[in-house]
Amino acid sequence: MPRRSAWRVGRSKLILGVGVVIAVMALIAAACSGDDGGGESSALGGSAADIAQARGLTEADISAALKTYVPSGQQDEYLIFSSGGHAGQVFVIGVPSMRLLKTIGVFTPEPWQGWGYGDQDTMEILEQGRVDGNDVLWADTHHPALSETDGDYDGEFVFINDKANARVAVIDLRDFETKQILKNPIAINDHGGTFVTPNTEWVIEGGQYATPNGWEYAPISEYESEYKGMVTFWKFDRSAGRIDADSSFAMELPPYWQDLCDAGKLVSEGWVFCNSFNTELATGSGDVGSGGEAFEAGASARDNDYMHVINLDKAVGVAASKGVDINGMTVIPLQASIDEGLLYFVPEPKSPHGVDITPGGEYMVISGKLDPHVTVYSFDKIQDAIAAQNWQPDQYGVPVLDFDSVLEAQVELGLGPLHTQFDGDGYAYTSLFLNSSVARWSLGPPYGDEWKLEGEIPVHYNIGHLVAAEGDTVDPDGRYLVALNKWSIDRFFPPGPLLPQNFQLIDITEAPEAAPDTAGMQLLYDMPIGVGEPHYAQMIKADKVLDHVWEVYPEIGWDPSTMSVDPNAPMAGNERVVRNGDTVEIWMTLVRSHYTPDRIEVKAGDRVIWHLTNIDTSKDATHGFSVPGYNINVSLEPGETATVEFDATMDGVFPFYCSEFCSALHLEMAGYFLVAPE
Ligand code: K7E
Ligand code: CUA
């Protein structure tokens, strides 16, 4: 792989060189054709053809520009919900314009949204993500999952996992705010989350690096017996808009490193599939000089790892009868899963990454990072092999189904296949990390005639996930595909040695014959992502979200954490300040361009409970509330109420002000918070 990367850099320099030559030629052409010698003016004025010529745009550039450009005032047709990677957030991006619409505060405080800066509800949600009582205010978000109805996105909720700390979060798409964070009580890291079942009854969170249950200590020499893998099924209560932790359960798995999961759909509904690696049970090289084997060698020694095939429907009942309590989580012991027929393995080549289910649920597609093929398994054949007990137990006694008996097809795509998406025309799209490309391939029956590679399009560079429009649902749209590239190398201005990621928009509407060099795919646009490292994303028709989203809260005094009116919310006419011993409680309203009351006087050491309601009801009339020195900033969207609580430990004069430019007299929307010395 290092050699390959070096080769990539070499090639990209070559591309840059060619690009410079083309640009110079275009400039010369432009200069030669200029009638007044004013290259600048001809680039800004003149006909479209003049502009294209002056800027050196090719026919393909122009067609790409026409496909991505969304004129001012018009809206995008699709939305991407992307993991924010280390940002600990979720990004919302319009397609095809690739305009960033919002960064939703999730695991990490977000100042503009007042997420984690004094607003008690947001502080409490962030506190739900504490690990053993400690704040963990960053996250490594990987896989957002839009809620589904009958296997199709319904635009109501988004879930997201935190790989670093094994947490999941629930975002309500009525107001695009995080409502809940859950710390997994049995695991300290995860990866195979979040993925949802076709009606969002369950939110799946698979594990990654095995540890003893509850990340307790056990010596690494006891890895085989004391370290555990896991998959957790969080029960989602749609009417409450929350995960019900008490009705959730987990399955103990062998200490293979579970990787990614996907829920079966249609014919395979009720089953869950997870890939894994490190079935070698590698434990690292240990102390320097001890001669042990490094993880990357030890964990990729075998030719096969195991796809986990899980009977979720049946597991629900077994959890109730045979589950044991670990740190408050109901866990099905491994032996119970084996005895009850909940868990089967299927050999998968080799150090795979990801499992993706075809739209009809018939096939499970696995990519081996170190194998140039995608391997396609048949759900029917898996069921037949289970019925026929065509298996050998692994070292933990889990039945390993016979590979050949469940295999449907293997398609050779290229180097480093990772993740797969689908369109509505019988094509699959697989990211090729080492090739730096997206492969387009045809599915066999019932989608098409033959399992076969159609071709590939280069991307820049080292693609991880990819997302097609509704490309993991029962009804993919095709149209657009976005490559989520890890490296951008030469694509953008280098802002220091940490370079942006690169989202590349690709048009997949044409058939492969339309452009044989790229199997019909056209690269449209590069979007640098200078925040976090996104992993997965999902792309939904914007209309579906528009059906649910609120632009102002339904009533004045709305509490987003309960999604109802807070009976204690300040309302116009009942603003007041009440002192009770050392506690000062304030009921304040905000309206363009005034705080009522606008002067608050307390004594040092007082407990301050400050209730705020934005009584404006027009779209976008958001007010802020920032108190200097006290790390307080609240965003109050139209109708919203919030409460801030703190001890007035610092005496002094603190002008508070509206931190959202809301009106012509926004600067005047201010007040004094006076803290008299004791
Ligand atoms: Cu980065 Cu899905 Cu976590 Cu692959 S994962 S790239
Ligand atoms: Cu309210 Cu600025």
CSV table of C-alpha atoms and ligand atoms in Angstrom, one decimal, residues 142-143 191 260 353 418-419 464-465 486 535, ligand 1:
chain,number,residue,atom,x,y,z
A,142,HIS,CA,-19.0,7.2,11.2
A,143,HIS,CA,-22.4,6.1,9.9
A,191,HIS,CA,-18.1,0.6,14.4
A,260,LEU,CA,-20.0,-3.0,9.7
A,353,HIS,CA,-14.8,-3.9,5.1
A,418,LEU,CA,-14.7,-1.2,0.3
A,419,HIS,CA,-18.3,-0.1,0.2
A,464,GLY,CA,-13.7,5.4,1.5
A,465,HIS,CA,-17.5,5.3,1.4
A,486,LYS,CA,-9.9,10.5,2.1
A,535,HIS,CA,-17.1,8.3,6.7
B,1,K7E,CU1,-14.6,4.8,7.4
B,1,K7E,CU2,-17.8,2.8,7.3
B,1,K7E,CU3,-16.2,3.6,9.5
B,1,K7E,CU4,-15.3,2.5,5.6
B,1,K7E,S1,-15.8,3.2,7.6
B,1,K7E,S2,-14.3,4.3,4.9
